[in-house]
Backbone as JSON Lines, residues from 0, in Angstrom:
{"i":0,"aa":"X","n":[-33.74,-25.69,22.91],"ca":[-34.46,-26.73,22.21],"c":[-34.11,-28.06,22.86]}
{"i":1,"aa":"X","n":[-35.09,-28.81,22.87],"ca":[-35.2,-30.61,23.6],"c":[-35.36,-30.91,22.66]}
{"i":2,"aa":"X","n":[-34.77,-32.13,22.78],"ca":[-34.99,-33.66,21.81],"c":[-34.66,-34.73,22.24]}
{"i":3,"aa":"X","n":[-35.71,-35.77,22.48],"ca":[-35.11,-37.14,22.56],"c":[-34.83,-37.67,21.63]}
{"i":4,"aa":"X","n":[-33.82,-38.3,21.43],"ca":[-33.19,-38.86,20.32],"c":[-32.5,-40.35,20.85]}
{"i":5,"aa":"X","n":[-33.3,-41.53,19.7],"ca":[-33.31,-42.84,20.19],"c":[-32.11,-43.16,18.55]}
{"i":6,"aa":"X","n":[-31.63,-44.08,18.76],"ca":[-30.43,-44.9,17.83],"c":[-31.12,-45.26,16.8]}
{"i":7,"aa":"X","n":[-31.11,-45.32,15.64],"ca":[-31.97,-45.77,14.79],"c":[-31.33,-47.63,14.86]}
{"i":8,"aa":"X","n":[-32.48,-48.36,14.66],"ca":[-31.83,-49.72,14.58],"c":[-31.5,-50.7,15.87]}
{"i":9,"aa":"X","n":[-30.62,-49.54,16.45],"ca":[-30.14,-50.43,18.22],"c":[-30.97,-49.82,19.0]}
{"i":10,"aa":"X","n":[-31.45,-49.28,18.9],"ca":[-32.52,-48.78,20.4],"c":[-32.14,-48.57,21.12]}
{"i":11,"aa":"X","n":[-30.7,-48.03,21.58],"ca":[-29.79,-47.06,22.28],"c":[-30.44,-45.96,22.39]}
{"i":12,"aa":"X","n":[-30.98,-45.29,23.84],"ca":[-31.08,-43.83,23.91],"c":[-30.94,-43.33,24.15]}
{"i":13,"aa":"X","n":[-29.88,-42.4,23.8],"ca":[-29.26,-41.22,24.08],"c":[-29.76,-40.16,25.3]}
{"i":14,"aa":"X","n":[-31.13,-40.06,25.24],"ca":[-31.71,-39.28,26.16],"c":[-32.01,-37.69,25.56]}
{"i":15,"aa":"X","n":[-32.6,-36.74,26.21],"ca":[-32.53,-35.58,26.0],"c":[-31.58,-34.53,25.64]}
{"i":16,"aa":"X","n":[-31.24,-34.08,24.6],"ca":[-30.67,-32.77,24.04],"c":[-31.03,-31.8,23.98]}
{"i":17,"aa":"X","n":[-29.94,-30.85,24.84],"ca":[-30.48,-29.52,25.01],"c":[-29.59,-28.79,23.44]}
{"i":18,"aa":"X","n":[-29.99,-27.75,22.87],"ca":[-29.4,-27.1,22.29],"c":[-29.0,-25.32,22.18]}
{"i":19,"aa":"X","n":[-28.21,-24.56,22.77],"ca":[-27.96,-23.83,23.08],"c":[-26.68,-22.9,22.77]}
{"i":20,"aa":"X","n":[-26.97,-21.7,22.57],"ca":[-26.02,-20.8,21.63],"c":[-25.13,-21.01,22.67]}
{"i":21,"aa":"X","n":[-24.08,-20.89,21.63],"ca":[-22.39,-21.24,22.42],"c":[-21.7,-20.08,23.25]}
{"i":22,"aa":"X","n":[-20.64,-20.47,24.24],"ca":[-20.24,-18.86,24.31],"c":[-18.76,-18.88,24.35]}
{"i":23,"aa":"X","n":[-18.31,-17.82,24.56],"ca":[-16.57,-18.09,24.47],"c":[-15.86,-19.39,25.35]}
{"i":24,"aa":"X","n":[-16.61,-18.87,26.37],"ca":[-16.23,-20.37,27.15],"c":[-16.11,-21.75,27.0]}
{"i":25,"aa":"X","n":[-16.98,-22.02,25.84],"ca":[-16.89,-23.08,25.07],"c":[-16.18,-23.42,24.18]}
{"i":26,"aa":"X","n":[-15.28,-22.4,23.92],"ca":[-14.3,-22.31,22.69],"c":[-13.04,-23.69,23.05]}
{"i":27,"aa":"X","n":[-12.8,-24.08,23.89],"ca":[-11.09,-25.49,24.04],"c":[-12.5,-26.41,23.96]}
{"i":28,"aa":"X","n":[-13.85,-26.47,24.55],"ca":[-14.32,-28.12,24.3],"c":[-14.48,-28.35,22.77]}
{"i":29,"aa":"X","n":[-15.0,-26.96,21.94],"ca":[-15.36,-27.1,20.33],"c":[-13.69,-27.44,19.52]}
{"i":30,"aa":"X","n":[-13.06,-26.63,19.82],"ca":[-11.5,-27.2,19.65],"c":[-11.08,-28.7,20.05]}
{"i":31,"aa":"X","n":[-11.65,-29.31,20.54],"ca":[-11.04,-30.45,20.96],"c":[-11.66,-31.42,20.14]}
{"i":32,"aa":"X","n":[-13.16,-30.99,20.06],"ca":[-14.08,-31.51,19.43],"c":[-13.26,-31.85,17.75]}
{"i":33,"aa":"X","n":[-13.16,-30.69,17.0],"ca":[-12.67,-30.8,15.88],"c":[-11.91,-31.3,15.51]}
{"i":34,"aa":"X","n":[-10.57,-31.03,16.21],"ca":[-9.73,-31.82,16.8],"c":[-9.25,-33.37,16.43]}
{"i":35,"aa":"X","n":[-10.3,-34.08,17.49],"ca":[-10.17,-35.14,17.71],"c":[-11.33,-36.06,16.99]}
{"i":36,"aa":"X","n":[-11.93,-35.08,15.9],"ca":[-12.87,-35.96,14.65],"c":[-12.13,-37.39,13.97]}
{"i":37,"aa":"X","n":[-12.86,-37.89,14.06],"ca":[-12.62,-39.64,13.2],"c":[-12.83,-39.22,11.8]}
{"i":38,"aa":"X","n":[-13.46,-38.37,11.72],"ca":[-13.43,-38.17,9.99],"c":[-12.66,-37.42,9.42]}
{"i":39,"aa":"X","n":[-11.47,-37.02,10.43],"ca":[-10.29,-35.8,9.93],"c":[-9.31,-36.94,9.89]}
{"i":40,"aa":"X","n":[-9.53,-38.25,10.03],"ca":[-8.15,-38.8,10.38],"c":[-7.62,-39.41,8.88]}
{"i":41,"aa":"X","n":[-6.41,-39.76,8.75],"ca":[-5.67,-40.09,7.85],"c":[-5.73,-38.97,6.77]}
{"i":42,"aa":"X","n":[-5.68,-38.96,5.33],"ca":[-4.95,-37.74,4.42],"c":[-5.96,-36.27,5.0]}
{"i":43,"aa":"X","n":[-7.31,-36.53,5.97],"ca":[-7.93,-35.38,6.09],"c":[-7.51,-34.8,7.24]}
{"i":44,"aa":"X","n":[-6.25,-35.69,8.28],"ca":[-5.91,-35.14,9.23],"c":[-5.62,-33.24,8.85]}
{"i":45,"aa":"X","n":[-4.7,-33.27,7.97],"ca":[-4.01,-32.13,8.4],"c":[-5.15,-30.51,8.05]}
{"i":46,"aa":"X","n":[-6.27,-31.07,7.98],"ca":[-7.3,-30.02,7.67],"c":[-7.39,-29.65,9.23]}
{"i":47,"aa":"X","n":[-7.03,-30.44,10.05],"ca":[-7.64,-29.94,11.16],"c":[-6.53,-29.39,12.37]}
{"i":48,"aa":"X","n":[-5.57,-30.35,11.9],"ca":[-4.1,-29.99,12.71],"c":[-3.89,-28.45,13.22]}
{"i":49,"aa":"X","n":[-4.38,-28.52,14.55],"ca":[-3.81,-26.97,14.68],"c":[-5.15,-26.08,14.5]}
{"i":50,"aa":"X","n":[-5.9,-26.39,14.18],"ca":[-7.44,-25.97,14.12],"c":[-8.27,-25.26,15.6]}
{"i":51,"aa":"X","n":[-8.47,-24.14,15.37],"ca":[-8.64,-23.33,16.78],"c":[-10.04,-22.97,16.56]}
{"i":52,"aa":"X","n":[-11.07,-23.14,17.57],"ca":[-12.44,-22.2,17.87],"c":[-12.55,-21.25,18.94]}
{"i":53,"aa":"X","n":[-12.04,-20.56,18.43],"ca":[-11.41,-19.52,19.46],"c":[-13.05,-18.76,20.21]}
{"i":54,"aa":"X","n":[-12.63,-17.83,21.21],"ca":[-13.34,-17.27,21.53],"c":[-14.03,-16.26,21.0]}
{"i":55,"aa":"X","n":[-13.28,-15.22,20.09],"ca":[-13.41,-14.31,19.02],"c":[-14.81,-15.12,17.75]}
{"i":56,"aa":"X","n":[-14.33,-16.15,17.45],"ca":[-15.28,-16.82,16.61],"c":[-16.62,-16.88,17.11]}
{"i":57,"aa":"X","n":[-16.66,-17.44,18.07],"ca":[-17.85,-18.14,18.73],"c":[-18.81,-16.53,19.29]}
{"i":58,"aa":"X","n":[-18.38,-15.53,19.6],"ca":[-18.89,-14.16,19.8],"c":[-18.98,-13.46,18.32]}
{"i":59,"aa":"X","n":[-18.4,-13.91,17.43],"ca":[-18.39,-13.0,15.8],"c":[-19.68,-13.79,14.87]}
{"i":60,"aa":"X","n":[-19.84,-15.19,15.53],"ca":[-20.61,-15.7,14.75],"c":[-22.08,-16.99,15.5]}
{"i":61,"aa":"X","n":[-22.98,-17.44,14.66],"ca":[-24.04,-17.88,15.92],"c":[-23.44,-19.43,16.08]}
{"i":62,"aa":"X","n":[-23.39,-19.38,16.72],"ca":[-22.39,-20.79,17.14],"c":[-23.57,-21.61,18.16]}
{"i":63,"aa":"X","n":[-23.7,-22.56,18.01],"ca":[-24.94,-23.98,18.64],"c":[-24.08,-24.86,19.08]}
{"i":64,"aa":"X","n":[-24.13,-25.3,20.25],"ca":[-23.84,-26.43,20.85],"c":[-24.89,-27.21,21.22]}
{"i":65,"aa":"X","n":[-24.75,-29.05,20.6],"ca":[-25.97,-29.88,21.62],"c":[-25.48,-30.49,22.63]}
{"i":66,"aa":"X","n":[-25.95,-30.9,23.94],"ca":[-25.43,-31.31,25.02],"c":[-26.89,-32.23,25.99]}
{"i":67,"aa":"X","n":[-26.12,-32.93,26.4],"ca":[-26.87,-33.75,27.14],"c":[-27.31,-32.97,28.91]}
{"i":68,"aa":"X","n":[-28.51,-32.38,29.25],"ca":[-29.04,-31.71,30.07],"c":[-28.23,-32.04,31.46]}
{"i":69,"aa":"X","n":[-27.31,-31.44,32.2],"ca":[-26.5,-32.03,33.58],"c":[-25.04,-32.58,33.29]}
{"i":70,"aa":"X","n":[-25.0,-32.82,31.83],"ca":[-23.89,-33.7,31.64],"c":[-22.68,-32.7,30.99]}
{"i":71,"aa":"X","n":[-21.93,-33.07,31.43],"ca":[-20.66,-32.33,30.88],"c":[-20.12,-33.22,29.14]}
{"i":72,"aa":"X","n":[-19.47,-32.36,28.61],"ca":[-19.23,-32.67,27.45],"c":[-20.18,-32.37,26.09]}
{"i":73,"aa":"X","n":[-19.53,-31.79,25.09],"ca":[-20.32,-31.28,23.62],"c":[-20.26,-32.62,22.51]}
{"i":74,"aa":"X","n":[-22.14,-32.59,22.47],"ca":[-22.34,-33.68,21.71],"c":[-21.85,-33.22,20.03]}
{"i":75,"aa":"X","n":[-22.07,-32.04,19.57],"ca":[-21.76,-31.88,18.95],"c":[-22.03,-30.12,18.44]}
{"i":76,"aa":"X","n":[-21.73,-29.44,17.49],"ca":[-21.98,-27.96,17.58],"c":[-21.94,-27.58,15.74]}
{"i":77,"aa":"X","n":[-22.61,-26.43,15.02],"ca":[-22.44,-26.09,14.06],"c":[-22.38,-24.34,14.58]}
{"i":78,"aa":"X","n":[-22.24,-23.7,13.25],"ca":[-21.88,-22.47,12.82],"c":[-22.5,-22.12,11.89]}
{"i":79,"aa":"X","n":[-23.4,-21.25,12.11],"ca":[-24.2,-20.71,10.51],"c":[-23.71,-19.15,10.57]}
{"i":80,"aa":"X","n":[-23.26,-18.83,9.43],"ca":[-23.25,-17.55,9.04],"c":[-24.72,-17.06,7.64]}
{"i":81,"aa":"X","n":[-24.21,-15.53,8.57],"ca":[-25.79,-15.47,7.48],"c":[-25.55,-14.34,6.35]}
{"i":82,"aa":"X","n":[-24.4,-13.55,6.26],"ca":[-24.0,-12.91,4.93],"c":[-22.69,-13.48,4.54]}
{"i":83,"aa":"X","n":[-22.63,-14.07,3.5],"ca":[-24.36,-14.68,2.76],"c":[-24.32,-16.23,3.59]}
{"i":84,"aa":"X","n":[-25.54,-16.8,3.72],"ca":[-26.0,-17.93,4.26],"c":[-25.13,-19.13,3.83]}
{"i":85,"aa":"X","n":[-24.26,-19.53,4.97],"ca":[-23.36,-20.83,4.73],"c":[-23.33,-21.39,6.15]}
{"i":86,"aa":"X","n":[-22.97,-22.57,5.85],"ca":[-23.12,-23.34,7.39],"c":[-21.35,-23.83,7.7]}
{"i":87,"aa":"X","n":[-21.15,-22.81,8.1],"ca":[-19.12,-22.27,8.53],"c":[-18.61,-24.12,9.23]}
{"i":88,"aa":"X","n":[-19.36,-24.35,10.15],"ca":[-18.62,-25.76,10.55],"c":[-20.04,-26.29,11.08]}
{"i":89,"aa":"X","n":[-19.96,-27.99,11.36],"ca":[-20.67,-28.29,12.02],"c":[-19.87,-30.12,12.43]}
{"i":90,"aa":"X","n":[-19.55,-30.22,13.43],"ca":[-18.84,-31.52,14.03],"c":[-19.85,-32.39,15.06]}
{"i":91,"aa":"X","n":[-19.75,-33.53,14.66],"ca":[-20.7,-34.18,15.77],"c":[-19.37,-35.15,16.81]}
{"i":92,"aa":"X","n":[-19.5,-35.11,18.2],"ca":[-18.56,-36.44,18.55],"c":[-18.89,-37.38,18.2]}
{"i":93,"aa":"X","n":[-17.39,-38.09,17.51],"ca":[-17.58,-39.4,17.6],"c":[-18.09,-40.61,18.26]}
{"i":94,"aa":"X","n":[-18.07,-40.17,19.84],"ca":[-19.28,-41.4,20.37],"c":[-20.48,-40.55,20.24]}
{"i":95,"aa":"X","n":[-20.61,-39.91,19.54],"ca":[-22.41,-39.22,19.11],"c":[-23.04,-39.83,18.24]}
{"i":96,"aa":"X","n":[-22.12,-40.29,17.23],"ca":[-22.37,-40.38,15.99],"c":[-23.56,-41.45,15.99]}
{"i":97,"aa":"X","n":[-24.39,-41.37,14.93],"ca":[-25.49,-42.48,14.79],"c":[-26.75,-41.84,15.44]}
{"i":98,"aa":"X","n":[-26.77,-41.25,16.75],"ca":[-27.67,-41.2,17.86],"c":[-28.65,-39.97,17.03]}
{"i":99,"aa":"X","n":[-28.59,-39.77,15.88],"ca":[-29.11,-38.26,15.39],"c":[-29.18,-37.14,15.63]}
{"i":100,"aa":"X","n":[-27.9,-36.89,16.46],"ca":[-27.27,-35.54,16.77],"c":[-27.18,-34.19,15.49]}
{"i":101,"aa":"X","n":[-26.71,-35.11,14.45],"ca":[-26.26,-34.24,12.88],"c":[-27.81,-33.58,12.83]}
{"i":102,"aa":"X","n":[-29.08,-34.95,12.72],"ca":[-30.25,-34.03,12.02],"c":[-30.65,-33.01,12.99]}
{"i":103,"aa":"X","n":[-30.46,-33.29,14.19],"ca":[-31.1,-32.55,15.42],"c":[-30.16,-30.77,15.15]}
{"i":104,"aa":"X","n":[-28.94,-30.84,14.81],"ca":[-28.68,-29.48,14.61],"c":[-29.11,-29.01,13.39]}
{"i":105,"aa":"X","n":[-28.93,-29.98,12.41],"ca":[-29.78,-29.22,11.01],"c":[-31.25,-29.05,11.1]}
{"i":106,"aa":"X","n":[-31.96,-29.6,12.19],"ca":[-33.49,-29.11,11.82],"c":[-33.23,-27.3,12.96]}
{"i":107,"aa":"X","n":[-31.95,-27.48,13.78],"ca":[-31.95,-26.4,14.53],"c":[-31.64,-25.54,13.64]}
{"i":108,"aa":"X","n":[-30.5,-25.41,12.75],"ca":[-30.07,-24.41,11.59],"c":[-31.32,-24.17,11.04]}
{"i":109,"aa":"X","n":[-32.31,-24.78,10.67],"ca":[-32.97,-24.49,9.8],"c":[-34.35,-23.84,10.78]}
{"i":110,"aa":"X","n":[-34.2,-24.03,11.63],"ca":[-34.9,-22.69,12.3],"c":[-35.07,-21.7,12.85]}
{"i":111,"aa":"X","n":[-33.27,-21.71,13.17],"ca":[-32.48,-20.14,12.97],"c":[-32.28,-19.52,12.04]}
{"i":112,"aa":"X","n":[-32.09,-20.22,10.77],"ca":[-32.05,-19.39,9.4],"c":[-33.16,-19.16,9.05]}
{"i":113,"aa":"X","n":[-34.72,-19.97,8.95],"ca":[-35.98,-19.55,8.59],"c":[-36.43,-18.16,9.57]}
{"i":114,"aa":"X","n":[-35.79,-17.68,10.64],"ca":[-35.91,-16.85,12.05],"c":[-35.41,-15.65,10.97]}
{"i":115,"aa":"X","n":[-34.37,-16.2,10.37],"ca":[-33.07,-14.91,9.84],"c":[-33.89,-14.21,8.31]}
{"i":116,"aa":"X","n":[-34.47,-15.23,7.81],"ca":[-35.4,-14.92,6.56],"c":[-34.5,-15.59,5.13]}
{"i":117,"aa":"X","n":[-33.54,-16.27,6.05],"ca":[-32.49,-17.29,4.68],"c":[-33.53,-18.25,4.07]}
{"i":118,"aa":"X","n":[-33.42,-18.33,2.53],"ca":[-34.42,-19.42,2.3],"c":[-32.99,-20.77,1.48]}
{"i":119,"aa":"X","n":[-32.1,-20.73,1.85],"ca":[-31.52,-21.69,1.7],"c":[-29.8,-21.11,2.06]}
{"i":120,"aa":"X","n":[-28.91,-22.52,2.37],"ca":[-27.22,-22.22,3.06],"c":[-27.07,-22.97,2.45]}
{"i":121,"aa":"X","n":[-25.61,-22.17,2.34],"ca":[-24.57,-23.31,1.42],"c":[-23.74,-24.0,2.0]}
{"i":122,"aa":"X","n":[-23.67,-25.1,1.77],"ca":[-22.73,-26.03,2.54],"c":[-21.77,-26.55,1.67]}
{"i":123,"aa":"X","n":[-20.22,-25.95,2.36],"ca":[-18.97,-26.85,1.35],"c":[-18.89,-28.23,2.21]}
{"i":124,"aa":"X","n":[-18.82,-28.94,2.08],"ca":[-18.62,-30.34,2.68],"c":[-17.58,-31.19,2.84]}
{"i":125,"aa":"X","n":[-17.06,-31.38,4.05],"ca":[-16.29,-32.65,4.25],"c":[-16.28,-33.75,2.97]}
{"i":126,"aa":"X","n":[-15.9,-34.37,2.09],"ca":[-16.1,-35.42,1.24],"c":[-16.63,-36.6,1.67]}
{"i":127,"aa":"X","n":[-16.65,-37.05,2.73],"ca":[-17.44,-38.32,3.61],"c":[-18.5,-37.23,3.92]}
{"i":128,"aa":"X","n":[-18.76,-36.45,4.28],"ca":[-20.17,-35.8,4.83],"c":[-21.04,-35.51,3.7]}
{"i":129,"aa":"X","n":[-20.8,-35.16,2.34],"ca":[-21.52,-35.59,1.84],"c":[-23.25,-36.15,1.76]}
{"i":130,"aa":"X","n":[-22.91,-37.31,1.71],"ca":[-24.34,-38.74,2.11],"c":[-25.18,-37.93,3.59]}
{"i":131,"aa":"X","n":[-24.16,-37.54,4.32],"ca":[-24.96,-37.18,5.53],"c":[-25.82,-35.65,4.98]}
{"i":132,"aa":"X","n":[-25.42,-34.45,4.68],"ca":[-26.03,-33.44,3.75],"c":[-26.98,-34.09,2.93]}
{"i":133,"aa":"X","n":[-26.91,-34.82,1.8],"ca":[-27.63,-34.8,0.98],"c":[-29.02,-35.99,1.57]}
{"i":134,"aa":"X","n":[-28.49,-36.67,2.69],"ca":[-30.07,-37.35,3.57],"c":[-30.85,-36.26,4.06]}
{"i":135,"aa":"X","n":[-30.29,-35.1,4.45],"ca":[-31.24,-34.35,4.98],"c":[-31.62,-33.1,4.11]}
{"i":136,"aa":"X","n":[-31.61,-33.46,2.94],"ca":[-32.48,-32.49,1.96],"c":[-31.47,-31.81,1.26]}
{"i":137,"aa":"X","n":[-29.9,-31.77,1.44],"ca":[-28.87,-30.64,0.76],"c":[-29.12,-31.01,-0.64]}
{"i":138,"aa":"X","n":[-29.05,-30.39,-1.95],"ca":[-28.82,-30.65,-3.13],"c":[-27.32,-30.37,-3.71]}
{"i":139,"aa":"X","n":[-26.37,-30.73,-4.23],"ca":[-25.5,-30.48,-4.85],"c":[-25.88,-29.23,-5.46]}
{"i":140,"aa":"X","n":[-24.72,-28.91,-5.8],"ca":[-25.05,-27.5,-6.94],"c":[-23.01,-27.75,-7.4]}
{"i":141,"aa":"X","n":[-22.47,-28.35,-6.69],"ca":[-20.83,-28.29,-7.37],"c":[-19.68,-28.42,-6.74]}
{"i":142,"aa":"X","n":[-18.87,-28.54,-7.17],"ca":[-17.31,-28.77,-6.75],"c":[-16.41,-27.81,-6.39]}
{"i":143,"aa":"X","n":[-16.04,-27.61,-5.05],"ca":[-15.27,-26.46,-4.99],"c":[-13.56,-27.29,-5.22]}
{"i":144,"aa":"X","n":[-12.74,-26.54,-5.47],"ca":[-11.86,-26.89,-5.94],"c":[-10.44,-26.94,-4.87]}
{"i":145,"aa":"X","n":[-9.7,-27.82,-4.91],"ca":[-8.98,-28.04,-4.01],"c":[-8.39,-26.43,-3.69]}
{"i":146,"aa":"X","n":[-7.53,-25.84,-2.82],"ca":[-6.98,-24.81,-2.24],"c":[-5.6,-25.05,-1.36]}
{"i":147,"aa":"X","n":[-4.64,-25.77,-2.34],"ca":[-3.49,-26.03,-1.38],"c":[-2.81,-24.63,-1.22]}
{"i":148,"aa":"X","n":[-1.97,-25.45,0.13],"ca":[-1.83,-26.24,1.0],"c":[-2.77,-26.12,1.59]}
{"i":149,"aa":"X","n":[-3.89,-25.44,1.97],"ca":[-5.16,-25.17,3.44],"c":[-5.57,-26.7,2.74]}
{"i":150,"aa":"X","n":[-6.16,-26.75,1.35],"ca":[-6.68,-27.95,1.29],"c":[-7.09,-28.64,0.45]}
{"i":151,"aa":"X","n":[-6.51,-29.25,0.43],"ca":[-5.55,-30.56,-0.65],"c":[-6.43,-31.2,-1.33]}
{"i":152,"aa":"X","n":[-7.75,-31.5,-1.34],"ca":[-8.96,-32.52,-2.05],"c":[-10.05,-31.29,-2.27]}
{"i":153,"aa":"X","n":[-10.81,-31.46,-3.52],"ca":[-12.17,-30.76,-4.38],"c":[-12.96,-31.54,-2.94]}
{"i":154,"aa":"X","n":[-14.09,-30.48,-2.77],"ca":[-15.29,-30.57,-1.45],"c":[-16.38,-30.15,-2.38]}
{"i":155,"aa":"X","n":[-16.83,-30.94,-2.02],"ca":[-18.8,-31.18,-2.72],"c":[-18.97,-29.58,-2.41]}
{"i":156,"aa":"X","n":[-20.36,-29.24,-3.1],"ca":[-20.86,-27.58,-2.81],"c":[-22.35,-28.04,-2.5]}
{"i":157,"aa":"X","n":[-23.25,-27.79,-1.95],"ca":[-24.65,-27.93,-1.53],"c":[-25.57,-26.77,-1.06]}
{"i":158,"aa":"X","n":[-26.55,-27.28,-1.94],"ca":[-27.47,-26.06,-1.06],"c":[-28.59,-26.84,-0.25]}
{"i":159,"aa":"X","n":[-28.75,-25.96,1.17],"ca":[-29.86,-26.9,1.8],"c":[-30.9,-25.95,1.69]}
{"i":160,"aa":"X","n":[-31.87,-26.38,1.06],"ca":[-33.28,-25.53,1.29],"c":[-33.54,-25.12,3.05]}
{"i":161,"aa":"X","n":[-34.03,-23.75,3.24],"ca":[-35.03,-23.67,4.37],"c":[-36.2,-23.15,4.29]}
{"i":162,"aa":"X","n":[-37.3,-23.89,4.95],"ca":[-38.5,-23.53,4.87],"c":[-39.38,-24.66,4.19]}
């Protein structure tokens, strides 16, 4: 899948996005990716500390990477599982951010899962990601409840319609 994708506001353009199933080989850039999220930092660091996308994952499950066509480096990547339909991770880089990388993989989820015959995924959510889910159509449905030590703060619950 292509997309040009322009900055909303600054008229920065990013240029063309390719989007393409991941493969093991990609497993240390998606790790690094997670990693080194701006939105894991301070009390959400330690969700990620030590956080592996291993190769095993990325072959067990449909794993998307977007990338700029020639260019090295992952703009950003999600994970949909489909028994039962949840969207396992999805990270954008931080110099991605803004450029509409996030909607560009959710209109992609949502046409791998409409492919799969899912008519809606559940998304547990980052607590800042949130606003970003619920712009692109997620509805709440609830609160999952903290799970220490893995993880320490209640995460929004969402369902995103597909189709």
């Amino acid at each position: 899948m292509k997309s040009g994708i322009t900055r909303q506001g600054g008229g920065a353009r990013a240029g063309a996005v390719d989007i393409r199933r991941a493969t093991a080989r990609d497993a240390k850039a998606l790790t690094r990716l997670v990693r080194r999220s701006g939105a894991y930092e301070g009390r959400y660091a330690a969700m990620v500390a030590g956080y592996r996308v291993g190769p095993d994952y990325i072959e067990a499950h449909r794993v998307f990477v977007a990338e700029r066509p020639g260019a090295t480096g992952v703009l950003g990547f999600y994970a949909l599982v489909l028994e039962p339909p949840e969207l396992d991770l999805m990270f954008v880089a931080d110099e991605a951010q803004g450029l509409g990388i996030g909607r560009l993989l959710i209109g992609h989820l949502r046409e791998e899962a409409g492919r799969a015959g899912v008519t809606g995924v559940r998304v547990v959510s980052h607590p800042p990601a949130e606003g970003f889910y619920r712009s692109v159509g997620a509805r709440r449905t609830g609160t999952l409840a903290a799970d220490p030590p893995v993880v320490m703060w209640d995460r929004p619950e969402l369902l995103l319609p597909i189709g």
